[in-house]
Coordinates of C-alpha atoms in Angstrom, one line a residue:
M231 CA 11.4 43.8 -6.8
C232 CA 14.1 46.3 -7.7
G233 CA 14.5 47.6 -11.2
I234 CA 17.6 48.1 -13.4
V235 CA 17.9 50.2 -16.5
G236 CA 21.0 51.0 -18.6
Y237 CA 21.5 53.0 -21.7
S238 CA 24.1 53.9 -24.3
G239 CA 23.2 55.8 -27.4
V240 CA 22.6 59.4 -28.6
K241 CA 19.7 60.4 -26.4
N242 CA 19.9 62.1 -23.1
A243 CA 20.7 59.3 -20.8
V244 CA 19.1 60.8 -17.7
R245 CA 15.7 61.1 -19.5
V246 CA 15.9 57.5 -20.8
L247 CA 16.9 56.1 -17.4
L248 CA 14.1 58.0 -15.5
E249 CA 11.5 57.0 -18.0
G250 CA 12.7 53.4 -17.7
L251 CA 12.7 53.4 -14.0
S252 CA 9.3 55.0 -14.0
A253 CA 8.0 52.1 -16.0
L254 CA 9.3 49.7 -13.3
E255 CA 7.9 51.6 -10.3
Y256 CA 5.1 49.0 -10.1
R257 CA 7.7 46.5 -8.9
G258 CA 7.9 48.2 -5.5
Y259 CA 10.9 50.2 -4.2
D260 CA 12.1 52.5 -1.5
S261 CA 14.9 54.5 -3.1
A262 CA 16.3 55.3 -6.5
G263 CA 19.3 56.6 -8.3
V264 CA 21.3 57.0 -11.5
S265 CA 25.0 57.1 -12.6
V266 CA 25.9 58.8 -15.9
F267 CA 29.1 59.6 -17.9
S268 CA 29.0 63.3 -17.6
D269 CA 31.7 66.1 -17.9
G270 CA 34.5 63.6 -18.3
G271 CA 33.6 61.2 -15.4
L272 CA 31.0 59.2 -13.6
K273 CA 28.4 61.3 -11.8
T274 CA 25.8 59.7 -9.4
V275 CA 22.6 61.1 -8.0
K276 CA 20.5 58.9 -5.6
A277 CA 18.0 59.3 -2.8
A278 CA 15.6 57.5 -0.6
G279 CA 11.9 57.8 -1.4
R280 CA 10.1 58.0 -4.7
L281 CA 11.8 58.4 -8.1
A282 CA 10.4 61.9 -8.2
V283 CA 13.0 62.9 -5.6
V284 CA 15.8 61.9 -7.9
A285 CA 14.1 63.6 -10.8
E286 CA 13.8 66.8 -8.9
Q287 CA 17.5 66.8 -8.0
L288 CA 18.5 66.1 -11.6
S289 CA 16.2 68.9 -12.8
A290 CA 18.0 71.4 -10.5
H291 CA 21.4 70.0 -11.4
P292 CA 21.3 68.3 -14.9
L293 CA 23.8 65.6 -15.8
P294 CA 24.4 65.8 -19.5
G295 CA 25.5 62.6 -21.1
C296 CA 24.4 59.7 -23.4
C297 CA 25.3 56.7 -21.3
G298 CA 24.3 55.6 -17.8
I299 CA 22.7 53.1 -15.4
G300 CA 19.7 53.5 -13.0
H301 CA 18.1 51.6 -10.3
T302 CA 15.0 51.4 -8.0
R303 CA 15.9 49.6 -4.7
W304 CA 13.7 47.5 -2.4
A305 CA 15.7 47.2 0.9
T306 CA 17.3 43.9 1.9
H307 CA 20.5 44.9 3.6
G308 CA 20.4 48.3 5.2
E309 CA 17.4 50.6 5.7
P310 CA 16.0 52.8 2.9
S311 CA 18.3 55.8 2.9
D312 CA 20.2 58.1 0.6
A313 CA 23.5 56.3 1.3
N314 CA 22.1 52.8 0.8
A315 CA 20.4 53.7 -2.5
H316 CA 22.0 52.4 -5.7
P317 CA 24.2 53.0 -7.6
H318 CA 27.3 52.1 -5.4
G319 CA 30.9 52.3 -6.4
T320 CA 34.3 53.9 -6.4
A321 CA 35.9 56.5 -8.6
R322 CA 36.5 53.7 -11.2
V323 CA 33.3 51.7 -11.0
S324 CA 29.6 52.3 -10.6
L325 CA 27.2 49.4 -10.1
V326 CA 23.5 48.7 -9.6
H327 CA 22.3 45.3 -8.3
N328 CA 19.2 43.2 -7.9
G329 CA 19.5 40.2 -5.6
I330 CA 21.5 39.3 -2.5
I331 CA 25.2 38.6 -2.1
E332 CA 25.0 35.9 0.7
N333 CA 28.8 36.0 1.6
Y334 CA 29.0 39.8 1.6
A335 CA 30.2 39.9 5.3
E336 CA 33.2 37.7 4.5
L337 CA 34.0 39.7 1.4
K338 CA 33.7 42.9 3.3
T339 CA 36.2 41.7 5.9
E340 CA 38.7 40.8 3.1
L341 CA 38.2 44.0 1.3
S342 CA 38.7 46.0 4.6
A343 CA 42.0 44.3 5.0
K344 CA 43.0 45.6 1.6
G345 CA 42.2 49.1 2.6
Y346 CA 38.7 49.6 1.4
S347 CA 36.2 51.5 3.6
F348 CA 32.5 51.2 3.6
E349 CA 29.8 53.9 4.0
T350 CA 26.7 51.7 3.8
Q351 CA 25.1 48.6 5.2
T352 CA 24.4 47.1 1.8
D353 CA 25.8 44.0 0.2
T354 CA 25.8 45.9 -3.0
E355 CA 28.5 48.2 -1.9
V356 CA 30.6 45.2 -1.1
A357 CA 30.0 43.9 -4.7
A358 CA 31.0 47.2 -6.2
K359 CA 34.2 47.4 -4.2
L360 CA 35.1 43.8 -4.9
L361 CA 34.7 44.6 -8.6
D362 CA 36.9 47.6 -8.2
S363 CA 39.6 45.5 -6.5
C364 CA 39.6 43.1 -9.5
Y365 CA 39.7 45.8 -12.2
R366 CA 43.0 46.1 -14.1
G367 CA 41.7 47.6 -17.3
D368 CA 39.7 44.6 -18.6
P369 CA 36.0 44.8 -17.7
I370 CA 35.2 41.2 -18.7
A371 CA 38.2 39.8 -16.6
A372 CA 37.2 42.0 -13.7
I373 CA 33.5 40.8 -13.8
R374 CA 34.6 37.2 -14.1
E375 CA 37.1 37.4 -11.2
A376 CA 34.6 39.2 -8.9
C377 CA 31.6 37.0 -9.7
A378 CA 33.7 33.9 -9.0
Q379 CA 34.0 35.1 -5.4
M380 CA 30.4 36.0 -4.8
E381 CA 27.7 33.6 -3.6
G382 CA 24.0 34.3 -3.9
S383 CA 22.0 36.0 -6.7
Y384 CA 22.6 39.0 -8.7
A385 CA 21.8 41.0 -11.9
F386 CA 24.4 43.8 -12.3
G387 CA 24.5 46.9 -14.4
I388 CA 28.0 48.3 -14.5
L389 CA 29.9 51.3 -15.7
F390 CA 33.7 51.6 -15.7
A391 CA 35.0 55.2 -15.6
D392 CA 37.7 54.6 -18.2
R393 CA 35.3 53.0 -20.7
P394 CA 33.0 55.9 -21.5
G395 CA 29.8 55.0 -23.4
E396 CA 30.0 51.3 -22.4
V397 CA 27.5 49.5 -20.2
Y398 CA 28.1 46.1 -18.9
G399 CA 25.8 43.6 -17.3
T400 CA 25.7 40.0 -15.9
R401 CA 23.4 37.8 -13.9
L402 CA 23.0 34.8 -11.7
N403 CA 19.5 33.8 -10.6
S404 CA 18.1 37.4 -11.1
P405 CA 16.6 38.4 -14.5
L406 CA 18.4 40.7 -16.9
L407 CA 18.1 41.5 -20.6
A408 CA 19.6 43.6 -23.3
A409 CA 17.4 45.5 -25.8
V410 CA 18.3 46.6 -29.3
G411 CA 17.4 50.1 -30.5
Q412 CA 18.2 52.2 -33.6
G413 CA 21.9 53.1 -32.9
E414 CA 21.3 52.6 -29.2
G415 CA 21.2 49.8 -26.7
F416 CA 19.5 49.2 -23.3
L417 CA 20.0 47.0 -20.3
A418 CA 16.9 46.2 -18.2
S419 CA 15.6 43.9 -15.5
D420 CA 12.2 43.9 -17.3
I421 CA 11.3 44.5 -20.9
S422 CA 8.5 47.0 -19.8
A423 CA 11.3 49.5 -18.9
V424 CA 12.3 50.0 -22.6
L425 CA 9.1 49.2 -24.6
Q426 CA 8.7 52.8 -25.6
Y427 CA 12.0 52.6 -27.4
T428 CA 12.1 48.9 -28.8
K429 CA 10.5 45.5 -28.6
Q430 CA 13.7 43.7 -29.7
Y431 CA 15.7 42.1 -26.9
Y432 CA 18.1 39.3 -25.8
T433 CA 17.7 37.4 -22.5
L434 CA 20.8 36.7 -20.6
E435 CA 21.5 33.3 -19.2
H436 CA 23.3 32.6 -15.9
G437 CA 27.0 33.6 -16.1
E438 CA 26.7 35.5 -19.4
I439 CA 28.2 39.0 -19.7
V440 CA 26.7 41.7 -22.0
K441 CA 28.5 44.7 -23.3
I442 CA 26.6 47.6 -24.8
S443 CA 28.8 49.9 -26.9
P444 CA 28.4 53.7 -27.6
D445 CA 26.9 52.9 -31.0
G446 CA 24.3 50.6 -29.4
A447 CA 26.0 47.4 -30.5
I448 CA 25.4 44.5 -28.2
S449 CA 27.7 41.7 -27.6
V450 CA 27.4 38.7 -25.2
C451 CA 30.1 36.4 -23.9
T452 CA 30.6 33.8 -21.3
M453 CA 32.6 34.4 -18.2
D454 CA 35.6 33.1 -20.0
G455 CA 35.1 35.6 -22.8
A456 CA 33.8 33.2 -25.5
P457 CA 31.3 34.9 -27.7
V458 CA 27.7 33.8 -27.4
Q459 CA 25.2 34.0 -30.3
K460 CA 21.8 35.0 -28.9
E461 CA 18.3 34.7 -30.4
L462 CA 16.7 38.1 -30.8
L463 CA 13.3 38.0 -29.2
T464 CA 10.3 40.3 -29.8
A465 CA 8.1 41.4 -26.9
Q466 CA 4.4 40.9 -27.5
W467 CA 3.3 43.7 -25.2
D468 CA 3.2 47.4 -26.0
V469 CA 3.3 50.6 -24.1
E470 CA -0.5 51.0 -24.5
Q471 CA -1.1 47.8 -22.6
A472 CA 0.7 49.3 -19.6
Q473 CA -1.6 52.4 -19.4
K474 CA -4.6 52.7 -17.2
N475 CA -7.1 53.2 -20.1
G476 CA -9.2 55.6 -18.1
Y477 CA -9.3 53.7 -14.9
E478 CA -8.2 55.5 -11.7
H479 CA -5.8 52.7 -10.7
F480 CA -4.1 49.9 -12.5
M481 CA -5.6 47.4 -10.0
R482 CA -9.1 48.4 -10.9
K483 CA -8.2 48.1 -14.6
E484 CA -6.8 44.6 -14.0
I485 CA -9.8 43.4 -12.0
F486 CA -12.0 44.4 -15.0
E487 CA -9.6 42.7 -17.5
Q488 CA -10.2 39.3 -15.9
P489 CA -12.9 38.1 -18.3
T490 CA -10.7 38.8 -21.3
A491 CA -7.5 37.4 -19.6
L492 CA -9.4 34.2 -18.7
Y493 CA -10.7 33.8 -22.3
N494 CA -7.3 34.4 -23.8
T495 CA -5.7 31.8 -21.5
V496 CA -8.3 29.1 -21.6
H497 CA -9.9 29.1 -25.1
P498 CA -6.7 28.4 -27.1
R499 CA -6.3 25.2 -25.0
I500 CA -9.7 23.8 -25.9
I501 CA -9.9 21.7 -29.0
K502 CA -13.2 20.1 -30.1
G503 CA -14.6 20.9 -26.6
L504 CA -11.8 19.1 -24.7
P505 CA -8.7 20.4 -22.9
D506 CA -5.7 20.1 -25.2
F507 CA -2.1 21.0 -24.3
T508 CA -0.3 19.7 -27.3
H509 CA 0.6 23.2 -28.4
D510 CA 2.2 23.6 -25.0
G511 CA 4.4 20.6 -25.6
I512 CA 2.3 18.1 -23.5
A513 CA 1.7 14.9 -25.4
P514 CA -1.5 13.0 -25.0
G515 CA -1.1 10.5 -22.1
F516 CA 1.5 12.5 -20.3
F517 CA -0.6 12.6 -17.1
K518 CA -1.6 8.9 -17.2
N519 CA 1.1 7.6 -14.9
I520 CA 1.4 10.6 -12.6
T521 CA 0.8 9.4 -9.0
R522 CA 0.8 12.7 -7.2
I523 CA 0.7 16.5 -8.0
Q524 CA 2.9 18.7 -5.8
M525 CA 2.1 22.4 -6.3
V526 CA 4.6 25.1 -5.1
A527 CA 4.0 28.8 -5.0
C528 CA 3.9 31.9 -2.8
G529 CA 1.1 34.2 -1.7
T530 CA -1.7 34.7 -4.1
A531 CA -0.3 32.0 -6.5
S532 CA -0.5 29.5 -3.6
Y533 CA -4.2 30.2 -3.0
A534 CA -4.8 29.6 -6.7
G535 CA -2.9 26.3 -6.1
F536 CA -5.4 25.4 -3.3
I537 CA -8.3 25.9 -5.7
G538 CA -6.4 23.6 -8.2
K539 CA -5.9 21.0 -5.5
N540 CA -9.6 20.9 -4.7
V541 CA -10.5 20.4 -8.4
I542 CA -7.7 17.9 -9.2
E543 CA -8.6 15.7 -6.3
K544 CA -12.4 15.9 -7.0
L545 CA -12.2 15.1 -10.6
A546 CA -9.0 13.0 -11.1
R547 CA -8.7 11.5 -7.6
V548 CA -5.0 12.2 -7.7
P549 CA -3.5 13.3 -4.4
A550 CA -2.5 17.0 -4.8
E551 CA -0.6 19.1 -2.2
V552 CA 0.3 22.8 -2.1
D553 CA 3.5 23.9 -0.5
I554 CA 4.6 27.5 0.3
A555 CA 7.7 27.8 -1.8
S556 CA 9.8 29.5 1.0
E557 CA 9.4 26.4 3.1
F558 CA 9.3 23.6 0.5
R559 CA 13.0 22.8 0.1
Y560 CA 13.8 23.3 3.7
R561 CA 11.4 20.5 4.9
D562 CA 13.3 17.9 2.8
P563 CA 10.2 17.0 0.7
I564 CA 9.7 13.5 -0.4
L565 CA 9.7 13.5 -4.2
D566 CA 10.0 10.6 -6.8
P567 CA 9.9 10.5 -10.5
T568 CA 6.2 9.4 -10.6
Q569 CA 5.2 12.8 -9.2
L570 CA 4.7 16.1 -11.0
V571 CA 5.8 19.3 -9.4
V572 CA 3.8 22.3 -10.6
V573 CA 5.3 25.7 -9.8
I574 CA 3.1 28.8 -10.1
S575 CA 4.4 32.3 -10.4
Q576 CA 3.1 35.4 -12.2
S577 CA 6.5 36.9 -12.9
G578 CA 8.4 33.7 -13.4
E579 CA 11.2 35.1 -11.3
T580 CA 10.0 34.4 -7.8
A581 CA 13.1 33.3 -6.0
D582 CA 11.7 30.8 -3.6
T583 CA 9.6 29.2 -6.3
L584 CA 12.6 29.0 -8.6
A585 CA 14.6 27.3 -5.9
A586 CA 11.8 24.7 -5.4
L587 CA 11.8 24.1 -9.2
R588 CA 15.5 23.5 -9.2
L589 CA 15.2 21.1 -6.2
A590 CA 12.6 19.1 -8.1
K591 CA 14.7 18.9 -11.2
K592 CA 17.8 17.9 -9.2
Q593 CA 15.8 15.0 -7.8
G594 CA 14.6 13.9 -11.3
V595 CA 11.0 14.9 -10.9
K596 CA 9.1 16.3 -13.9
T597 CA 8.3 20.0 -13.6
L598 CA 5.5 22.1 -15.0
A599 CA 5.4 25.9 -14.7
I600 CA 2.4 28.2 -14.8
V601 CA 3.8 31.7 -15.4
N602 CA 2.7 34.9 -17.1
V603 CA 6.0 36.2 -18.4
A604 CA 7.6 34.6 -21.5
G605 CA 11.3 34.1 -21.3
S606 CA 11.4 34.4 -17.5
T607 CA 13.8 32.2 -15.6
I608 CA 11.2 29.7 -14.3
A609 CA 9.7 29.5 -17.9
R610 CA 13.1 28.7 -19.3
E611 CA 14.1 26.1 -16.6
A612 CA 10.9 24.1 -16.2
D613 CA 10.3 21.0 -18.3
I614 CA 6.9 22.2 -19.4
V615 CA 5.5 25.8 -19.4
L616 CA 1.9 26.8 -19.5
Y617 CA 1.8 30.5 -20.1
T618 CA -1.1 32.5 -18.7
Y619 CA -2.0 35.2 -21.2
A620 CA -3.0 38.0 -18.7
G621 CA -0.7 40.6 -20.3
P622 CA 1.3 42.9 -18.0
E623 CA 0.0 43.1 -14.4
I624 CA 1.2 46.5 -13.0
A625 CA -0.5 46.7 -9.7
V626 CA 1.5 45.0 -6.9
A627 CA -1.6 43.2 -5.6
S628 CA -2.3 40.4 -8.0
T629 CA -5.9 39.9 -9.4
K630 CA -6.0 38.8 -13.0
A631 CA -2.9 36.7 -12.6
Y632 CA -4.7 34.8 -9.9
S633 CA -7.7 34.2 -12.1
V634 CA -5.8 32.9 -15.1
Q635 CA -3.7 30.6 -12.8
T636 CA -6.9 29.1 -11.6
G637 CA -8.3 28.9 -15.1
V638 CA -5.3 26.8 -16.2
L639 CA -5.5 24.6 -13.1
Y640 CA -9.2 23.8 -13.9
L641 CA -8.2 22.7 -17.5
L642 CA -5.3 20.6 -16.1
A643 CA -7.7 18.9 -13.6
I644 CA -10.1 18.0 -16.4
R645 CA -7.3 16.7 -18.6
I646 CA -5.7 14.6 -15.8
A647 CA -9.1 13.1 -15.0
M648 CA -9.6 12.1 -18.6
E649 CA -6.2 10.5 -18.9
K650 CA -6.6 8.7 -15.6
G651 CA -9.9 7.2 -16.8
R652 CA -11.9 8.9 -14.1
I653 CA -14.1 10.7 -16.6
D654 CA -14.9 10.0 -20.2
E655 CA -14.9 12.5 -23.0
G656 CA -18.5 13.4 -22.7
Q657 CA -18.1 14.2 -19.0
A658 CA -14.9 16.1 -19.8
A659 CA -16.8 18.2 -22.3
G660 CA -19.4 19.0 -19.8
Y661 CA -16.8 20.2 -17.3
V662 CA -15.2 22.3 -20.0
A663 CA -18.5 23.8 -20.8
G664 CA -19.0 24.6 -17.1
L665 CA -15.6 26.3 -17.1
L666 CA -16.5 28.4 -20.1
K667 CA -19.8 29.4 -18.6
A668 CA -18.0 30.5 -15.4
I669 CA -15.6 32.6 -17.5
E670 CA -18.5 34.2 -19.3
M671 CA -20.2 34.9 -15.9
T672 CA -17.3 36.9 -14.6
N673 CA -18.8 39.8 -16.4
D674 CA -21.9 39.5 -14.2
A675 CA -19.7 39.1 -11.1
L676 CA -18.1 42.4 -11.9
K677 CA -21.5 44.0 -11.5
T678 CA -21.1 43.7 -7.7
D679 CA -18.8 46.7 -8.0
E680 CA -21.3 49.2 -6.6
K681 CA -22.3 47.0 -3.8
T682 CA -18.7 46.5 -2.7
K683 CA -18.1 50.2 -2.9
E684 CA -21.0 50.7 -0.5
L685 CA -19.5 48.2 1.9
A686 CA -16.2 49.9 1.7
S687 CA -17.7 52.9 3.4
I688 CA -18.3 50.6 6.4
L689 CA -15.0 48.7 6.4
K690 CA -12.8 51.8 6.0
N691 CA -13.1 52.6 9.7
I692 CA -12.5 49.2 11.1
E693 CA -9.1 47.7 12.0
D694 CA -9.9 44.0 12.4
L695 CA -11.8 41.7 10.2
F696 CA -12.5 37.9 9.7
F697 CA -13.2 35.8 6.7
I698 CA -14.9 32.4 7.1
G699 CA -15.8 29.8 4.6
R700 CA -15.8 26.0 4.0
G701 CA -14.5 23.7 1.3
A702 CA -13.5 25.5 -1.9
D703 CA -14.6 28.8 -0.2
F704 CA -11.7 28.7 2.3
P705 CA -9.0 29.4 -0.3
L706 CA -11.2 32.4 -1.4
C707 CA -11.2 33.5 2.2
R708 CA -7.4 33.4 2.3
E709 CA -7.1 35.3 -0.9
G710 CA -9.7 37.9 0.1
S711 CA -7.9 38.4 3.4
L712 CA -4.6 38.9 1.7
K713 CA -5.9 41.4 -0.7
L714 CA -7.5 43.5 2.1
K715 CA -4.3 43.4 4.1
E716 CA -2.1 44.2 1.2
I717 CA -3.7 47.3 0.0
S718 CA -5.9 48.7 2.9
Y719 CA -3.6 47.7 5.8
I720 CA -6.6 46.4 7.7
H721 CA -5.7 43.4 9.9
S722 CA -7.7 40.5 8.7
E723 CA -7.6 36.7 9.2
A724 CA -9.1 33.8 7.2
Y725 CA -10.5 30.7 9.0
E726 CA -12.3 27.5 8.1
A727 CA -15.8 28.2 9.3
G728 CA -16.0 24.8 11.1
E729 CA -12.9 25.6 13.2
L730 CA -14.3 28.7 14.8
K731 CA -15.5 26.9 17.9
H732 CA -12.0 25.5 18.4
G733 CA -10.7 28.8 19.7
T734 CA -11.1 31.5 17.1
I735 CA -14.7 32.4 18.1
S736 CA -13.2 34.0 21.3
L737 CA -12.1 36.9 19.0
I738 CA -15.7 37.6 17.9
T739 CA -17.2 40.6 19.8
D740 CA -19.9 43.0 19.2
G741 CA -19.7 44.8 15.9
V742 CA -16.7 42.9 14.5
P743 CA -17.1 42.4 10.8
V744 CA -17.2 38.9 9.4
I745 CA -17.1 38.2 5.7
A746 CA -18.7 34.9 5.1
I747 CA -18.3 33.2 1.8
A748 CA -20.9 30.6 1.0
T749 CA -20.8 29.8 -2.7
Q750 CA -20.7 26.0 -2.1
T751 CA -24.4 25.0 -2.1
S752 CA -23.6 21.5 -0.9
L753 CA -22.1 23.0 2.3
L754 CA -24.6 25.9 2.7
P755 CA -26.5 24.5 5.8
K756 CA -23.2 23.9 7.7
T757 CA -21.8 27.3 6.7
I758 CA -25.0 29.1 7.8
S759 CA -24.7 27.3 11.2
N760 CA -21.2 28.7 11.6
I761 CA -22.3 32.2 10.5
K762 CA -25.1 32.2 13.1
E763 CA -22.5 31.3 15.8
T764 CA -20.7 34.5 15.1
R765 CA -23.8 36.5 14.7
A766 CA -24.9 35.3 18.1
R767 CA -21.8 37.0 19.5
G768 CA -22.5 40.4 17.8
A769 CA -20.6 40.0 14.5
Q770 CA -21.6 42.2 11.6
I771 CA -22.1 39.7 8.7
I772 CA -21.3 40.4 5.1
L773 CA -22.5 37.3 3.2
I774 CA -21.4 36.3 -0.3
C775 CA -23.5 33.6 -1.9
K776 CA -25.4 32.5 -5.0
Q777 CA -28.4 34.3 -6.4
S778 CA -30.9 31.5 -5.8
D779 CA -29.8 30.3 -2.4
E780 CA -32.6 30.8 0.1
I781 CA -31.1 32.4 3.1
G782 CA -33.1 34.2 5.8
D783 CA -32.3 37.9 6.4
D784 CA -31.6 37.0 10.0
V785 CA -28.3 35.4 8.9
Y786 CA -26.6 38.5 7.5
D787 CA -26.4 42.3 7.8
H788 CA -25.3 42.8 4.1
I789 CA -25.4 40.4 1.2
I790 CA -23.7 40.1 -2.2
R791 CA -25.2 37.7 -4.6
L792 CA -23.4 36.0 -7.4
P793 CA -24.9 34.2 -10.5
D794 CA -25.9 30.6 -10.0
L795 CA -23.2 28.3 -11.0
D796 CA -22.0 24.7 -10.2
D797 CA -20.2 24.5 -6.9
L798 CA -17.0 23.3 -8.7
F799 CA -16.6 26.6 -10.7
A800 CA -18.1 29.0 -8.1
P801 CA -14.6 30.1 -6.9
I802 CA -13.9 31.7 -10.3
L803 CA -16.7 34.2 -9.6
G804 CA -16.3 34.4 -5.8
V805 CA -12.9 36.0 -5.9
I806 CA -14.2 39.1 -7.8
P807 CA -16.3 40.8 -5.1
L808 CA -13.4 40.2 -2.7
Q809 CA -11.0 42.0 -5.0
L810 CA -13.4 44.8 -5.5
M811 CA -14.1 45.1 -1.8
A812 CA -10.4 45.3 -1.0
Y813 CA -9.9 47.9 -3.7
H814 CA -12.7 50.2 -2.8
T815 CA -11.8 50.0 0.9
A816 CA -8.2 50.9 0.2
V817 CA -9.3 53.8 -1.9
A818 CA -11.7 55.0 0.9
R819 CA -8.8 54.9 3.3
G820 CA -6.6 56.9 1.1
C821 CA -4.0 54.2 0.5
D822 CA -1.7 53.9 -2.4
V823 CA -3.6 51.1 -4.1
D824 CA -1.1 50.2 -6.9
K825 CA 2.0 50.5 -4.7
P826 CA 1.2 49.4 -1.2
R827 CA 3.9 50.0 1.4
N828 CA 6.7 47.5 2.0
L829 CA 5.6 45.3 -0.9
A830 CA 7.2 44.4 -4.3
K831 CA 5.6 43.0 -7.4
S832 CA 8.3 40.4 -8.2
V833 CA 10.1 38.9 -5.2
T834 CA 13.4 37.9 -6.6
V835 CA 15.1 37.3 -3.2
E836 CA 14.4 34.8 -0.5

């Protein structure tokens, strides 16, 4: 959510900033803008809407210069508008901001008393004018003084009018990095913004301040001005990985990347046929005395967690719970040192999940993070990190990140069951073989593409839809419903099939589509009974089941069959036709598949 790019060097700053912001468009935004040292002063161009609006203005009225900052905003305080777009500032300061300043109202009152006026509803304008009020010629001192008065989260990119060619940045809870080029330096909220120029970068810790000089030199210090020696990191992704490779949309590309992403994530953690996490820093026996698993995540990641809960409890017989991160710390959770808190986040920057992680650590509970982005805040703060090797996920709606999260959770479940003595090595090896078979079969599940495209021609004209399933199929229903809502804007709900008769069935009327997921053979008779209850009331049934399941054609109107697989691993295949169905339906409805309205890729505010 939101994107920051800063540049100082010899190139045209506007071009570098626009290219960087374009690389961050996938994060979701509603306005954009840049500030550049040009013609002896700071010049700003910003506008609501897509980045192209700003690019057109800059094309008509160029801003020559070699140093500047840029931003794509996702509205928190104040509606999307030209005025509320970043950068914000004064004649002396220009600032871009990711995060939320929680005490902005109090600060605004204090600044108003000092004579400052405000033209926007944003908390960022308050931050910019607070910084201006603290500036007496020393940028570091001004940043320190201003940040000491602010509460909340922030990543700032800053220009001072009397320091041409210099870019400053600092962070608290929101990600920020500085990248090293040839005689040029970059500031960015995400390395993907500058990959076309460099792979070398420094991550900033909380309270650190970075200065990028006109020659590209980068220096980092604490709030007190003490120099900090940083480790220079190298990004493992390249620009080519962020391209569509011939696919019409990033989401479609990422759906079809799932077999490879799963392989890359799971196979390195299998040694001699058994799950092994020693290279991740987990010593053998780590799980032996764990009494309970508490998973915390948001959205799609939480549904991966529910799949993990089912498998952990079934194999290891260890209680496992899943909490929505935004509610976790506010319900005063009961935690103790014998538990393990598992936080799941694609970006590693999800604000609510990060807060849950910090709460667990504060209470002395061991924490394990499942994340996709190396060097992210959650990855740095968790006790143990299991990286998912999905590569960059550009589409806002998550697909391959979900699959690799579930893959890791399956491996964890098998390892925990081994260390708890619930299964022996032979049984564990059998489960690992079943997981590998499921990963291989994802290629077959992708062959449902044409059938899901046919079904999209039916779904594109409806406005309400229901998903039903039982057992391990229910988390799939929730994920399928979320995907459809996210990108097609069709209202859909997911229900446990057995709960229909307790009220929900009143919503089933003639012609209403019901997507029934029935990949759990052990529950198939029960699920079919529930399906027939909806069909008797006129529902149009789309059934997803296994290839060999014997189901009469009086049960469904349309059917998608998946390869036969043990019930335990069926969810790995079952999600794929749901992703494809959502994708094709969104395309058929003319929606912006990769950048759905109102959504952001990385939710870095509560």
